[in-house]
Coordinates of N, CA and C in Angstrom, one line a residue:
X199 N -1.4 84.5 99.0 CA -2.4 84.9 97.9 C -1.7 84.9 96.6
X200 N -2.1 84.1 95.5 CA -1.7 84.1 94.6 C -2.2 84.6 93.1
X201 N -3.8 84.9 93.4 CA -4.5 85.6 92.3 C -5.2 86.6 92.7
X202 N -4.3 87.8 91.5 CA -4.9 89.1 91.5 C -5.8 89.4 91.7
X203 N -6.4 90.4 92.7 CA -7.9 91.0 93.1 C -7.7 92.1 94.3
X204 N -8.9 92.7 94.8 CA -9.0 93.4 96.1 C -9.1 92.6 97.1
X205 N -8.7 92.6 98.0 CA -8.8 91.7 99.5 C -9.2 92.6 100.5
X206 N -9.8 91.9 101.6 CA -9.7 92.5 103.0 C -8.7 92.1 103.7
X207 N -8.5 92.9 105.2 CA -7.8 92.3 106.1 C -8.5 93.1 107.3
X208 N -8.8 92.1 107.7 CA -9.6 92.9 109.6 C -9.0 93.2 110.4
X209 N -8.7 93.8 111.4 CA -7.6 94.1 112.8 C -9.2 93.8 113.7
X210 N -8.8 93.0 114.6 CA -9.5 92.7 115.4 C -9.1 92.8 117.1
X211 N -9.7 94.3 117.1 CA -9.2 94.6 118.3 C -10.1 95.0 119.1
X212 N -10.6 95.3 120.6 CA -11.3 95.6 121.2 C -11.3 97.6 121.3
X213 N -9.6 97.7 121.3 CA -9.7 99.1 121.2 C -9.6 100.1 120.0
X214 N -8.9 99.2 118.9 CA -9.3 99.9 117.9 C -9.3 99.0 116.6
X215 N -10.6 98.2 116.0 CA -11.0 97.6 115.3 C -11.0 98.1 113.7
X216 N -10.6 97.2 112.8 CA -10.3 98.5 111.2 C -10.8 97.0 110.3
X217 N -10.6 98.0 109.1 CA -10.7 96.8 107.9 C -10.0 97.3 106.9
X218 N -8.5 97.2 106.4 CA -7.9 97.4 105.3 C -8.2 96.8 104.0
X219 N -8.5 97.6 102.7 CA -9.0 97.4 101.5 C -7.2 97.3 101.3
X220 N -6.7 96.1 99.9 CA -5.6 96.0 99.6 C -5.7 95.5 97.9
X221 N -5.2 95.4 96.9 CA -5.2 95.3 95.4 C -3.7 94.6 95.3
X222 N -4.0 93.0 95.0 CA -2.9 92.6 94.4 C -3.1 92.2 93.1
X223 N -2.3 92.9 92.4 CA -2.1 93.3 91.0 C -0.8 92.3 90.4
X224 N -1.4 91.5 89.2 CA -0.3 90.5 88.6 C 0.5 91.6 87.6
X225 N 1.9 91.4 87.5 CA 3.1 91.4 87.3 C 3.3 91.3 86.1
X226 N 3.5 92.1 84.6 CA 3.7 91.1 83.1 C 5.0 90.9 83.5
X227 N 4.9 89.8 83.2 CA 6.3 88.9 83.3 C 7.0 88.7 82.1
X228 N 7.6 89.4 81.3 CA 9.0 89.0 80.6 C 9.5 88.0 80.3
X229 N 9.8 87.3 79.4 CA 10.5 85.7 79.6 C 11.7 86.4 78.6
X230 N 12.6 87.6 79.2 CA 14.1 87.6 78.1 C 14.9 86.0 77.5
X231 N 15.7 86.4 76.6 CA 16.2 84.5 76.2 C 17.8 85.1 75.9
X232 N 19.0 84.7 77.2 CA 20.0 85.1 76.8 C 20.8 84.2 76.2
X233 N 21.7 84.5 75.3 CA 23.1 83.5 74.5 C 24.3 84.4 74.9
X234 N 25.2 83.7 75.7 CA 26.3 84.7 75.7 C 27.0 85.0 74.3
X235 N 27.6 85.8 74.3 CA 28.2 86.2 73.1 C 29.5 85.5 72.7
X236 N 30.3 84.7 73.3 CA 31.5 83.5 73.8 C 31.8 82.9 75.0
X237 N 32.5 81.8 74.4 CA 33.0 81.0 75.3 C 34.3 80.4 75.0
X238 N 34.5 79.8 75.8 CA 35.7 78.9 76.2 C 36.3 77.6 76.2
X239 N 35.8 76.9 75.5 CA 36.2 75.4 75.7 C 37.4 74.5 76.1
X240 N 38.2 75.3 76.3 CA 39.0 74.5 76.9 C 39.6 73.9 78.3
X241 N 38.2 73.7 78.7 CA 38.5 72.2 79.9 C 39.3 72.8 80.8
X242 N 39.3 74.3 81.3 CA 39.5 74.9 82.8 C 38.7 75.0 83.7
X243 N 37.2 74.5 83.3 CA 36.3 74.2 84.6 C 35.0 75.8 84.2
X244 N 35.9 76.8 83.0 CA 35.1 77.7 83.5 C 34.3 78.3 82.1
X245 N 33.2 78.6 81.9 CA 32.7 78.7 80.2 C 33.3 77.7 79.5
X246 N 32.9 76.3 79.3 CA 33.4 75.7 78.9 C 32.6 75.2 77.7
X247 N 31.1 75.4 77.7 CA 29.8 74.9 77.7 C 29.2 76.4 76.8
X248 N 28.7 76.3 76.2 CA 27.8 77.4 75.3 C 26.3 77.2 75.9
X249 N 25.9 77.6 77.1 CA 24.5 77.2 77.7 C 23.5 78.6 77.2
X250 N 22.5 78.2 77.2 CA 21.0 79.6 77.0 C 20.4 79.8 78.3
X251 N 20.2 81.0 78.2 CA 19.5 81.0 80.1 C 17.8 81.6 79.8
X252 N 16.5 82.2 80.7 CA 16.0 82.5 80.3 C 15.4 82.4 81.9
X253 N 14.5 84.0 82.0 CA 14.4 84.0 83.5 C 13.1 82.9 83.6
X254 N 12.0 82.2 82.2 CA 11.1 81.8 82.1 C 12.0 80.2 82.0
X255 N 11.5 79.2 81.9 CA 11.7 77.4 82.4 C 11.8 77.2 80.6
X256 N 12.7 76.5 80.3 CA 13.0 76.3 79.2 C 12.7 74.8 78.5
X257 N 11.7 74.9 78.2 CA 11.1 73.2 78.1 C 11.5 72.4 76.8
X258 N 12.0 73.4 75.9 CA 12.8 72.7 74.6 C 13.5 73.7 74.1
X259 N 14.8 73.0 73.3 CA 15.5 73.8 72.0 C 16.4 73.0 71.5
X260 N 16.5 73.7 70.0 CA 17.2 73.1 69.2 C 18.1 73.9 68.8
X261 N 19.6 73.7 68.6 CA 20.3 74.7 68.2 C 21.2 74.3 67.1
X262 N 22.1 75.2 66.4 CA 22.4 75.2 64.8 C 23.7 76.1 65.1
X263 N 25.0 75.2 64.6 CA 26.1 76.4 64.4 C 26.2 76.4 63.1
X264 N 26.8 77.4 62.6 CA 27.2 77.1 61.4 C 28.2 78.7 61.3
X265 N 29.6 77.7 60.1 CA 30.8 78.6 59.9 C 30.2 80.3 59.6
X266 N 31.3 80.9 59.5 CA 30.9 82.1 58.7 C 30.3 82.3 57.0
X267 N 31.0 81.1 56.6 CA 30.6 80.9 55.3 C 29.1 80.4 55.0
X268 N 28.1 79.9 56.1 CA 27.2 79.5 56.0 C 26.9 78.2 56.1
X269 N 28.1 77.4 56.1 CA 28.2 75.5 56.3 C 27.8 75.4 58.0
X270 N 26.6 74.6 57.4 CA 26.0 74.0 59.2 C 27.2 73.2 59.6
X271 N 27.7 73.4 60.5 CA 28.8 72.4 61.5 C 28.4 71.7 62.4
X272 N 27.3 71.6 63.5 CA 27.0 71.5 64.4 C 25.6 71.7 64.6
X273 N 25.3 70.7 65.6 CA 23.6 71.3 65.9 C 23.2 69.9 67.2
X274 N 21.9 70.2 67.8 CA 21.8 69.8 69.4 C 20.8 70.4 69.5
X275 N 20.2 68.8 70.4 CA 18.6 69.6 70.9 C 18.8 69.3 72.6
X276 N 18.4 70.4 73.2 CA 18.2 70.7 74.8 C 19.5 70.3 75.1
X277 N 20.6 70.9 75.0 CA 22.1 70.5 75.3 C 22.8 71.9 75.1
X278 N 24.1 71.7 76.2 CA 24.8 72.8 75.6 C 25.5 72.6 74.5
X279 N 26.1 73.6 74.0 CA 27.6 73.2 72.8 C 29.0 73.2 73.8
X280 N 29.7 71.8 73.1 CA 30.5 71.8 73.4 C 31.8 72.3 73.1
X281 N 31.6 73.2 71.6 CA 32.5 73.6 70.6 C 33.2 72.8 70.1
X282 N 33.3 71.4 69.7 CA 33.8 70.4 69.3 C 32.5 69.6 68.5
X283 N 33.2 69.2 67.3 CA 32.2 68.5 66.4 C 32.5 67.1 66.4
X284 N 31.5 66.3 66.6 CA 32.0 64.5 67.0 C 33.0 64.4 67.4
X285 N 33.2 65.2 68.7 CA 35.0 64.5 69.5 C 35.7 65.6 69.2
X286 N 35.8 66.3 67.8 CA 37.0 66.8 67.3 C 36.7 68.3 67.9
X287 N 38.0 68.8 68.1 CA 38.1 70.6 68.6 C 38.3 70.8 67.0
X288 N 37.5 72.0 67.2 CA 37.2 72.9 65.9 C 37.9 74.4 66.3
X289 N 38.5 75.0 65.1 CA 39.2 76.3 65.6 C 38.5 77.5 65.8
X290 N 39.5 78.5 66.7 CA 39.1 79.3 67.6 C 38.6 80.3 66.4
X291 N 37.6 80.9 66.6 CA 36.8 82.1 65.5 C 35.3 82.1 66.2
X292 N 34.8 82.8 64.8 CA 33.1 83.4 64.7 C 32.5 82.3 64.6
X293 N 31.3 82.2 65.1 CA 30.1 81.3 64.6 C 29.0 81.5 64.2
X294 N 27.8 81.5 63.5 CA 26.9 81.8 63.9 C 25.6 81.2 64.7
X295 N 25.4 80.9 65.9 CA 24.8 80.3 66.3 C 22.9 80.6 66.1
X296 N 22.4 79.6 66.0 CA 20.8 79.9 65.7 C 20.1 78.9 66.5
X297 N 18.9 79.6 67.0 CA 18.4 78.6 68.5 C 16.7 78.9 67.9
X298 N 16.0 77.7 68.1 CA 14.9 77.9 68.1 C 14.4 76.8 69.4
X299 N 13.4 77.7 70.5 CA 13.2 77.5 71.6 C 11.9 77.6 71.8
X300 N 11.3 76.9 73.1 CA 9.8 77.1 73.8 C 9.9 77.1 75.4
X301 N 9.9 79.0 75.7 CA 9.9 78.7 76.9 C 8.6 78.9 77.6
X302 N 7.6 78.5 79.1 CA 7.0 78.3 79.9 C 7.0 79.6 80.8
X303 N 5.8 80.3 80.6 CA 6.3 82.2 81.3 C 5.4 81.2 82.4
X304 N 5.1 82.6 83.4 CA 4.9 82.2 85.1 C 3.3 81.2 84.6
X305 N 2.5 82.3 83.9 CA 1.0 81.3 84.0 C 1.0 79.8 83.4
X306 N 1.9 79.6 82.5 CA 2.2 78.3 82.8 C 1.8 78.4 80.3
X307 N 1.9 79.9 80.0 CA 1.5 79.8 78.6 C 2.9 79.5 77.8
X308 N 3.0 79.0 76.8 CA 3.9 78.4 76.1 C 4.5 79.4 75.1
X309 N 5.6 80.1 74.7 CA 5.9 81.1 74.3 C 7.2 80.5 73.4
X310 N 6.7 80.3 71.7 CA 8.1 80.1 71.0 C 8.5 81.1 70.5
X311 N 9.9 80.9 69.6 CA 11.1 81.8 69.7 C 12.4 81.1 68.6
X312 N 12.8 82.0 68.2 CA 14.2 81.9 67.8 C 14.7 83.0 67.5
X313 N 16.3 82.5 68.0 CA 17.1 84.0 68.2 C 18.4 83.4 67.5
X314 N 19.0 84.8 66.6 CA 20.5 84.4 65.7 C 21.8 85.2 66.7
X315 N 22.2 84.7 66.5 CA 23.5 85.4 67.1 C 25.1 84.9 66.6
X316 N 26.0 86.0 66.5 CA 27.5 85.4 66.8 C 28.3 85.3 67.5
X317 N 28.6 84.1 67.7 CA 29.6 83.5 69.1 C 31.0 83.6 68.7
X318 N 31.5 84.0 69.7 CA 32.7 83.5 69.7 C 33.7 82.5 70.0
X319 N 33.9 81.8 69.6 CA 34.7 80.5 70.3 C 36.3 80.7 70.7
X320 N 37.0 80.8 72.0 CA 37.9 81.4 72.2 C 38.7 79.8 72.8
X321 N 40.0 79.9 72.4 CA 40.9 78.4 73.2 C 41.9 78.7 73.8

């Protein structure tokens, strides 16, 4: 059963016959949007990758680094960061990363978004 309402359910028995009344009740579902706070790039296999998670299906984004001073460095759509700009490793510090996103909650409604945050980039 997958939409909310009252149901029956019969017990069909010779000796003792019933009819349970039941209420399945839909869930607000939440679609949180996380960014870790750092990562790691240096090619140990582990946080290597600046990824977004989201318990809802992530059907686009576009993301924006930029220095502390405010100079865009970087930016990527539906991709992670790799903390390197065309090829080059960029040094270890703050970023500010900026994501604007569209994620897909359970009913299938489209829910946009953008979130600021600062990353840390660790080597």
């Amino acid at each position: 059963i997958t939409i909310p309402g009252t149901y029956k359910a019969y017990k069909l028995s010779c000796s003792d016959p019933s009819i349970h009344h039941f209420t399945l009740k839909k869930e607000n579902c939440d679609c949180p949007f996380f960014i870790p706070n750092a990562f790691s790039p240096n090619n140990d296999g582990i946080n290597d990758l600046l990824e977004v998670y989201s318990a809802c299906e992530i059907t686009e984004y576009q993301w924006k680094v930029y220095s502390r001073w405010g100079n865009l460095i970087d930016s990527g759509m539906n991709s992670a960061w790799t903390g390197n700009i065309s090829g080059e490793i960029i040094s270890q510090g703050s970023y500010i990363f900026i994501i604007t996103y569209t994620l897909k909650d359970v009913d299938g409604k489209m829910i946009k978004g953008q979130k600021e945050q600062i990353i840390n980039l660790v080597r």
